Amino acid sequence: MLKRIFIFIFSVMAVQGIAQESVTTFQLENGLQVVVVEDHRAPVVVHTVWYKVGSADEQAGKSGIAHFLEHLMFKETETLASGELSDTVAANGGSDNAFTSYDYTAYYQRVAADRLGLMMEMESSRMTQLKLKPEDIVTERNVVIEERNQRTENDPGALFREQLQAAQYLNHRYGVPIIGWMHEIEKLNLEDAMEFYRHHYAPNNAILVVAGDVEPETVKQLANEHYGNIPANPKLKARDRTEEPPQLSPRRMVFKDPRVAQPYVTRSYLAPERDSGDQETAAALVYLAEILGGSPSTSVLGTKLQFEEQKALYTSAFYGGMSLDDTGFGLVIVPARGVSLQEAEDAMDAVVAQFIEDGPDQETFDRIKMQLRASRIYAQDNVESIGQTYGRALTQGLTIKDVQDWPDILQAVTPEDVIEAAKMIFDPNKSVTGWMMTQEGVE
């Protein structure tokens, strides 16, 4: 009985239209874009400043400076003591953090709605008033070095993925790890940090997203009060990134590490990202990744290789469409005991080739379409997630309209679109194949 009720509710959700968030946007005179996403179900607000600069905007030889500066932004400003912002947020029952990506750096606080003005007062202070000391550099550089040691150097899988990314992007900065190369992190200094800060941190290079129990007019008043008097940076230039040259042949790499417990094969292909006004191909690639490797029990790779042929312990496919420049589409297979890496790779290729010939199963396709619609509905329950959706999109070249059109674009995808996307993406000349192996070389 409960199962029938669940199916009924799920089906109703699938056919009903998805209500859009109430979104208001405006721009201050100094160029700061402000986005207000209203959600009055709880007296909570998420206040986030997104800077349109990430690790892919770093100067060559200064890898990791964007992430390093993120750490330093919690130090002293002209009006805040070192650590005061986080301490104040915690004292007010909230939480805060920051994160760096290839395309953006963001700082957020989640607090009671009546603390919004206080958050703006503190966050605006560190937009242009950061006061760094030599000892700050030494302390936080050691923290970043230890972070890289723990998350990358001590993890063969992370080292493997880092090398694959570098092999995929020979010229574009997406080939450089966000945290930076160790030998360059160790040389980052006060001058590097302040130069990066003064060039990129300004209201005309930022987006303020306020999501939660707020009114647009109140946000506008507070934004003008706390951010409006910060001058724009007249020297700010448009992003100017190196471009990736056409890839003309397949690339392969073997990574050996004695710490590897389970060898596996992964392959990535250069793929188009979601572009403003042109998201249809990206939507088809979302379906392609889900159909091929979304669930071990129902995906094409999982059903065929894990259950029918029993050649794999695990399979997956993934696509990262949220990116300013060309992104990647990937496949992974972990071979079963007694299956070599070459046999696993060949089996994976055979399944993909057969899928392109046969096309997606209609029942599977319809189920995924329903799941995508339902996931969009469920996502509306998380005000923080909603705010991040708009922030990420706007810092990566999309518009509010693109974000709001995306659910309908996903629903408009057809099986034929998925096959066309598969034929486009699975070009061996745009691929990088990696073998993860033990030191002894299990093949």
Coordinates of C-alpha atoms in Angstrom, one line a residue:
M1 CA 0.0 0.0 0.0
L2 CA 2.8 2.4 1.0
K3 CA 4.6 1.6 -2.2
R4 CA 1.5 2.4 -4.3
I5 CA 1.1 5.7 -2.5
F6 CA 4.8 6.6 -3.1
I7 CA 4.5 5.8 -6.8
F8 CA 1.3 7.9 -7.0
I9 CA 3.0 10.9 -5.3
F10 CA 6.1 10.5 -7.4
S11 CA 4.1 10.4 -10.6
V12 CA 2.1 13.5 -9.7
M13 CA 5.4 15.4 -9.0
A14 CA 6.7 14.3 -12.4
V15 CA 3.8 15.7 -14.4
Q16 CA 3.3 18.9 -12.4
G17 CA 5.3 22.0 -13.3
I18 CA 8.2 22.9 -11.1
A19 CA 7.5 26.2 -9.3
Q20 CA 10.4 28.7 -9.7
E21 CA 12.0 30.4 -6.8
S22 CA 11.2 34.1 -6.3
V23 CA 14.4 35.7 -7.5
T24 CA 15.2 39.4 -7.6
T25 CA 18.4 40.9 -9.0
F26 CA 19.9 44.4 -9.1
Q27 CA 23.2 46.0 -9.3
L28 CA 24.8 48.6 -7.1
E29 CA 26.5 51.7 -8.6
N30 CA 29.9 50.2 -7.9
G31 CA 29.1 47.1 -10.0
L32 CA 28.2 44.6 -7.3
Q33 CA 25.5 42.3 -8.6
V34 CA 23.0 41.3 -5.9
V35 CA 20.7 38.3 -6.2
V36 CA 17.9 37.7 -3.7
V37 CA 16.2 34.3 -3.5
E38 CA 13.2 34.4 -1.2
D39 CA 12.3 31.5 1.0
H40 CA 10.1 32.4 3.9
R41 CA 9.5 28.9 5.4
A42 CA 12.1 29.4 8.2
P43 CA 13.7 32.6 9.7
V44 CA 17.1 31.7 8.2
V45 CA 19.3 33.4 5.7
V46 CA 22.4 32.4 3.7
H47 CA 24.6 35.3 2.8
T48 CA 27.3 34.5 0.2
V49 CA 29.8 36.6 -1.7
W50 CA 31.0 35.0 -4.9
Y51 CA 34.2 36.4 -6.6
K52 CA 34.6 35.7 -10.3
V53 CA 38.1 34.4 -9.9
G54 CA 39.3 30.9 -9.2
S55 CA 42.5 28.9 -9.6
A56 CA 42.2 28.9 -13.4
D57 CA 42.7 32.6 -13.3
E58 CA 46.1 32.4 -11.6
Q59 CA 49.3 33.6 -13.1
A60 CA 51.6 30.7 -14.3
G61 CA 54.0 29.8 -11.6
K62 CA 51.7 30.9 -8.8
S63 CA 49.4 27.9 -8.6
G64 CA 47.4 27.7 -5.4
I65 CA 47.3 31.5 -4.8
A66 CA 43.5 31.7 -5.1
H67 CA 43.0 28.9 -2.5
F68 CA 45.8 30.4 -0.3
L69 CA 44.1 33.8 -0.3
E70 CA 40.8 32.1 0.7
H71 CA 42.5 31.0 3.9
L72 CA 44.1 34.4 4.5
M73 CA 40.7 36.1 4.2
F74 CA 39.9 35.1 7.7
K75 CA 42.7 37.2 9.1
E76 CA 42.6 40.8 10.3
T77 CA 40.9 43.6 8.4
E78 CA 40.7 47.3 9.2
T79 CA 37.7 46.7 11.4
L80 CA 37.9 43.0 12.3
A81 CA 40.5 41.1 14.4
S82 CA 41.9 37.8 13.0
G83 CA 39.2 35.1 13.4
E84 CA 36.6 37.6 14.6
L85 CA 34.2 37.0 11.7
S86 CA 33.9 33.2 12.3
D87 CA 33.8 33.7 16.1
T88 CA 30.9 36.2 15.7
V89 CA 29.0 33.9 13.4
A90 CA 29.3 31.1 15.9
A91 CA 28.3 33.3 18.8
N92 CA 25.1 34.1 16.9
G93 CA 24.3 30.4 16.4
G94 CA 25.4 30.3 12.7
S95 CA 28.0 28.7 10.5
D96 CA 30.4 30.0 8.0
N97 CA 33.0 28.7 5.5
A98 CA 34.6 29.4 2.2
F99 CA 35.5 27.4 -0.9
T100 CA 37.6 27.8 -4.0
S101 CA 37.0 26.3 -7.5
Y102 CA 38.6 26.7 -10.9
D103 CA 36.1 29.5 -11.7
Y104 CA 35.2 31.2 -8.5
T105 CA 35.9 31.8 -4.8
A106 CA 33.0 32.1 -2.4
Y107 CA 32.5 33.1 1.3
Y108 CA 29.2 32.3 3.1
Q109 CA 27.4 32.6 6.4
R110 CA 24.2 30.8 7.4
V111 CA 22.5 32.7 10.3
A112 CA 19.2 33.8 11.7
A113 CA 17.5 36.2 9.2
D114 CA 17.7 39.2 11.6
R115 CA 21.6 38.9 11.6
L116 CA 21.9 39.7 7.9
G117 CA 23.0 43.3 8.4
L118 CA 25.8 42.1 10.7
M119 CA 27.0 39.6 8.1
M120 CA 27.1 42.3 5.5
E121 CA 29.0 44.6 7.8
M122 CA 31.7 42.0 8.4
E123 CA 31.9 40.5 4.9
S124 CA 32.2 43.9 3.3
S125 CA 35.1 44.7 5.6
R126 CA 37.3 42.0 4.1
M127 CA 36.3 42.8 0.5
T128 CA 39.0 45.5 0.3
Q129 CA 40.3 46.0 3.8
L130 CA 42.4 42.9 4.4
K131 CA 45.5 43.6 6.5
L132 CA 48.0 40.7 6.2
K133 CA 51.2 40.2 8.3
P134 CA 54.3 38.2 7.4
E135 CA 53.4 35.7 10.2
D136 CA 50.0 35.2 8.7
I137 CA 51.7 34.0 5.5
V138 CA 53.9 31.5 7.2
T139 CA 51.1 30.1 9.4
E140 CA 48.5 29.6 6.6
R141 CA 51.0 28.4 4.0
N142 CA 51.9 25.6 6.4
V143 CA 48.2 24.9 6.8
V144 CA 47.7 24.6 3.0
I145 CA 50.8 22.4 2.7
E146 CA 49.5 20.1 5.4
E147 CA 46.1 20.1 3.6
R148 CA 47.8 19.0 0.4
N149 CA 49.7 16.4 2.2
Q150 CA 46.6 14.9 3.7
R151 CA 44.2 15.2 0.8
T152 CA 46.6 14.6 -2.1
E153 CA 50.1 13.4 -1.3
N154 CA 48.8 10.7 1.0
D155 CA 46.1 9.5 -1.4
P156 CA 47.2 7.7 -4.5
G157 CA 43.7 8.1 -6.0
A158 CA 44.0 11.9 -5.7
L159 CA 47.5 11.9 -7.2
F160 CA 46.2 9.8 -10.1
R161 CA 43.2 12.1 -10.8
E162 CA 45.6 15.1 -10.6
Q163 CA 47.8 13.6 -13.2
L164 CA 44.9 12.7 -15.4
Q165 CA 43.6 16.3 -15.3
A166 CA 47.1 17.6 -16.2
A167 CA 47.1 15.2 -19.2
Q168 CA 43.7 16.3 -20.3
Y169 CA 44.5 20.0 -20.3
L170 CA 47.9 20.7 -21.7
N171 CA 47.6 24.5 -21.9
H172 CA 44.4 25.5 -20.1
R173 CA 44.7 26.2 -16.3
Y174 CA 42.1 23.5 -15.6
G175 CA 45.2 21.2 -15.8
V176 CA 46.6 22.7 -12.6
P177 CA 45.2 21.5 -9.3
I178 CA 43.1 24.0 -7.4
I179 CA 45.2 23.6 -4.3
G180 CA 48.3 24.2 -6.4
W181 CA 51.5 22.2 -7.1
M182 CA 53.5 21.6 -3.9
H183 CA 56.7 23.2 -5.2
E184 CA 54.8 26.4 -6.0
I185 CA 52.7 26.5 -2.8
E186 CA 55.9 26.5 -0.8
K187 CA 57.0 29.7 -2.5
L188 CA 53.8 31.8 -2.2
N189 CA 54.5 35.0 -0.2
L190 CA 52.8 38.1 1.1
E191 CA 53.4 40.1 -2.1
D192 CA 51.8 37.3 -4.2
A193 CA 48.7 37.2 -1.9
M194 CA 48.2 41.0 -1.8
E195 CA 48.7 41.4 -5.5
F196 CA 46.1 38.8 -6.3
Y197 CA 43.8 40.3 -3.7
R198 CA 44.0 43.9 -4.9
H199 CA 43.5 42.8 -8.5
H200 CA 40.5 40.4 -8.1
Y201 CA 38.7 41.4 -4.9
A202 CA 36.4 44.3 -5.7
P203 CA 32.6 44.9 -5.9
N204 CA 32.6 44.9 -9.7
N205 CA 34.1 41.4 -9.7
A206 CA 31.7 40.0 -7.2
I207 CA 28.1 38.7 -6.8
L208 CA 26.2 38.8 -3.6
V209 CA 23.6 36.1 -3.2
V210 CA 21.2 36.3 -0.3
A211 CA 18.9 33.4 0.0
G212 CA 16.2 32.8 2.7
D213 CA 13.7 34.7 4.8
V214 CA 14.4 38.2 3.4
E215 CA 12.6 40.9 1.4
P216 CA 14.4 42.3 -1.7
E217 CA 14.0 45.9 -0.6
T218 CA 15.5 45.1 2.8
V219 CA 18.5 43.4 1.1
K220 CA 18.9 46.3 -1.3
Q221 CA 18.9 48.8 1.6
L222 CA 21.5 46.8 3.6
A223 CA 23.6 46.1 0.5
N224 CA 23.8 49.8 -0.3
E225 CA 24.6 50.6 3.3
H226 CA 27.5 48.1 3.7
Y227 CA 28.8 47.4 0.2
G228 CA 27.7 50.5 -1.7
N229 CA 30.5 52.7 -0.5
I230 CA 33.3 50.3 -1.6
P231 CA 34.8 51.7 -4.8
A232 CA 34.9 49.7 -8.0
N233 CA 38.3 48.6 -9.3
P234 CA 38.8 50.6 -12.5
K235 CA 41.8 48.4 -13.5
L236 CA 39.8 45.2 -13.5
K237 CA 40.1 43.4 -16.8
A238 CA 37.9 40.7 -18.3
R239 CA 39.0 37.1 -17.8
D240 CA 41.8 36.2 -20.2
R241 CA 42.6 32.5 -20.1
T242 CA 44.9 30.4 -22.2
E243 CA 43.0 28.2 -24.6
E244 CA 43.4 24.5 -25.0
P245 CA 44.8 23.5 -28.4
P246 CA 42.8 20.9 -30.4
Q247 CA 43.6 17.4 -29.2
L248 CA 44.6 15.4 -32.2
S249 CA 45.3 11.9 -30.7
P250 CA 44.4 9.8 -27.7
R251 CA 46.5 10.2 -24.6
R252 CA 47.3 7.4 -22.2
M253 CA 49.0 7.2 -18.8
V254 CA 49.9 4.5 -16.2
F255 CA 50.1 5.5 -12.6
K256 CA 51.8 3.0 -10.2
D257 CA 51.8 3.3 -6.4
P258 CA 52.4 0.6 -3.8
R259 CA 49.5 1.9 -1.8
V260 CA 46.9 1.1 -4.5
A261 CA 44.6 -1.6 -3.1
Q262 CA 42.5 -2.0 -6.2
P263 CA 43.6 -1.3 -9.8
Y264 CA 41.1 0.4 -12.1
V265 CA 40.7 2.1 -15.5
T266 CA 39.3 5.6 -16.1
R267 CA 38.9 7.6 -19.2
S268 CA 37.9 11.2 -19.7
Y269 CA 36.9 13.1 -22.8
L270 CA 36.8 16.9 -23.4
A271 CA 33.2 17.9 -23.3
P272 CA 31.2 21.1 -23.7
E273 CA 30.0 22.9 -20.6
R274 CA 26.6 24.5 -20.0
D275 CA 26.7 27.7 -22.1
S276 CA 24.3 30.6 -21.6
G277 CA 21.4 30.3 -24.0
D278 CA 22.7 27.0 -25.3
Q279 CA 22.4 24.2 -22.7
E280 CA 20.8 21.5 -24.8
T281 CA 23.9 19.5 -25.4
A282 CA 24.9 19.6 -21.7
A283 CA 21.4 18.4 -20.8
A284 CA 21.8 15.4 -23.1
L285 CA 25.2 14.6 -21.6
V286 CA 23.6 14.6 -18.1
Y287 CA 21.3 11.8 -19.3
L288 CA 24.1 10.0 -21.0
A289 CA 26.2 9.9 -17.8
E290 CA 23.2 8.7 -15.8
I291 CA 22.1 6.0 -18.3
L292 CA 25.6 4.7 -18.8
G293 CA 26.9 4.7 -15.2
G294 CA 24.5 6.4 -12.8
S295 CA 23.4 3.3 -10.8
P296 CA 25.2 -0.1 -10.7
S297 CA 21.9 -2.0 -10.6
T298 CA 20.2 -0.1 -13.5
S299 CA 22.9 1.6 -15.6
V300 CA 24.1 0.1 -18.9
L301 CA 27.6 -0.4 -17.7
G302 CA 26.6 -1.8 -14.3
T303 CA 24.0 -4.2 -15.6
K304 CA 26.2 -5.6 -18.4
L305 CA 29.6 -5.7 -16.7
Q306 CA 28.8 -6.1 -13.0
F307 CA 25.9 -8.4 -13.1
E308 CA 25.7 -10.1 -16.5
E309 CA 29.3 -10.6 -17.5
Q310 CA 30.7 -10.2 -14.0
K311 CA 33.8 -8.5 -15.3
A312 CA 33.6 -5.5 -13.0
L313 CA 33.3 -4.8 -9.3
Y314 CA 32.2 -1.2 -10.0
T315 CA 31.4 1.0 -13.0
S316 CA 30.5 4.7 -13.3
A317 CA 30.1 7.6 -15.7
F318 CA 30.2 11.3 -14.8
Y319 CA 29.8 14.7 -16.4
G320 CA 30.6 18.1 -14.8
G321 CA 28.6 20.6 -16.8
M322 CA 29.0 23.5 -14.5
S323 CA 32.2 25.1 -15.8
L324 CA 33.2 28.3 -17.5
D325 CA 35.3 26.5 -20.2
D326 CA 35.4 23.0 -21.7
T327 CA 34.8 20.4 -19.1
G328 CA 35.0 16.6 -19.0
F329 CA 32.9 13.4 -19.4
G330 CA 34.3 10.4 -17.7
L331 CA 34.0 6.6 -17.5
V332 CA 35.4 4.3 -14.7
I333 CA 35.7 0.5 -14.4
V334 CA 37.1 -1.5 -11.6
P335 CA 37.8 -5.0 -12.9
A336 CA 36.7 -8.1 -11.1
R337 CA 39.2 -10.6 -9.7
G338 CA 41.1 -12.3 -12.5
V339 CA 40.1 -9.6 -15.1
S340 CA 43.1 -7.6 -16.4
L341 CA 43.0 -3.8 -16.9
Q342 CA 43.1 -4.3 -20.6
E343 CA 40.2 -6.8 -20.6
A344 CA 38.2 -4.4 -18.4
E345 CA 38.9 -1.4 -20.8
D346 CA 38.0 -3.5 -23.8
A347 CA 34.8 -4.6 -22.2
M348 CA 33.8 -1.0 -21.3
D349 CA 34.5 0.1 -24.8
A350 CA 32.4 -2.7 -26.2
V351 CA 29.4 -1.8 -24.0
V352 CA 29.6 1.9 -25.0
A353 CA 29.8 1.0 -28.7
Q354 CA 26.8 -1.3 -28.4
F355 CA 24.8 1.4 -26.5
I356 CA 25.5 3.9 -29.3
E357 CA 24.1 1.3 -31.8
D358 CA 21.1 0.3 -29.8
G359 CA 20.2 3.6 -28.1
P360 CA 18.8 4.0 -24.6
D361 CA 16.0 1.7 -23.3
Q362 CA 12.8 3.8 -23.2
E363 CA 11.7 2.7 -19.8
T364 CA 15.1 3.6 -18.3
F365 CA 15.1 6.9 -20.1
D366 CA 11.6 7.8 -18.8
R367 CA 12.6 6.8 -15.2
I368 CA 15.7 9.1 -15.3
K369 CA 13.6 11.9 -16.7
M370 CA 11.2 11.5 -13.7
Q371 CA 14.1 11.3 -11.3
L372 CA 15.6 14.5 -12.6
R373 CA 12.3 16.3 -12.2
A374 CA 11.9 15.0 -8.7
S375 CA 15.4 15.9 -7.6
R376 CA 14.8 19.5 -8.7
I377 CA 11.6 19.6 -6.6
Y378 CA 13.5 18.1 -3.6
A379 CA 16.3 20.6 -4.0
Q380 CA 13.9 23.5 -3.3
D381 CA 13.8 22.3 0.3
N382 CA 17.4 23.5 0.8
V383 CA 17.8 27.2 0.8
E384 CA 21.6 27.0 1.0
S385 CA 21.6 24.7 -2.1
I386 CA 19.3 27.1 -4.0
G387 CA 21.6 30.0 -3.3
Q388 CA 24.7 28.1 -4.3
T389 CA 23.0 27.1 -7.6
Y390 CA 22.6 30.7 -8.6
G391 CA 26.0 31.7 -7.4
R392 CA 27.9 29.0 -9.2
A393 CA 25.9 29.6 -12.4
L394 CA 26.5 33.4 -12.5
T395 CA 30.2 33.1 -11.8
Q396 CA 30.5 30.5 -14.6
G397 CA 28.9 32.6 -17.4
L398 CA 25.2 31.6 -17.0
T399 CA 22.3 33.9 -16.2
I400 CA 19.3 33.6 -13.9
K401 CA 17.2 32.8 -16.9
D402 CA 19.6 29.9 -17.8
V403 CA 19.2 28.5 -14.3
Q404 CA 15.4 28.7 -14.4
D405 CA 15.2 27.3 -17.9
W406 CA 17.4 24.3 -17.0
P407 CA 14.7 22.0 -15.6
D408 CA 12.6 22.4 -18.7
I409 CA 15.6 21.9 -21.0
L410 CA 16.3 18.6 -19.1
Q411 CA 12.7 17.5 -19.6
A412 CA 12.9 18.3 -23.3
V413 CA 15.8 15.9 -24.0
T414 CA 14.9 12.9 -26.2
P415 CA 16.7 9.5 -26.6
E416 CA 17.8 10.7 -30.0
D417 CA 19.5 13.7 -28.4
V418 CA 21.4 11.3 -26.0
I419 CA 22.7 9.2 -28.9
E420 CA 23.9 12.3 -30.8
A421 CA 25.6 13.5 -27.7
A422 CA 27.3 10.1 -27.3
K423 CA 28.5 10.1 -30.9
M424 CA 29.9 13.5 -30.4
I425 CA 31.6 12.9 -27.0
F426 CA 33.2 9.5 -27.5
D427 CA 35.9 10.7 -29.9
P428 CA 39.1 8.7 -29.1
N429 CA 41.2 11.7 -30.2
K430 CA 39.8 13.8 -27.4
S431 CA 40.3 11.2 -24.7
V432 CA 42.8 10.5 -21.9
T433 CA 42.9 6.9 -20.5
G434 CA 44.5 6.1 -17.2
W435 CA 45.5 2.9 -15.6
M436 CA 45.8 2.9 -11.8
M437 CA 48.1 0.1 -10.7
T438 CA 50.1 -1.3 -7.9
Q439 CA 53.8 -0.8 -8.0
E440 CA 54.2 -4.4 -9.2
G441 CA 52.0 -3.6 -12.2
V442 CA 48.9 -5.7 -12.1
E443 CA 47.5 -5.7 -15.6

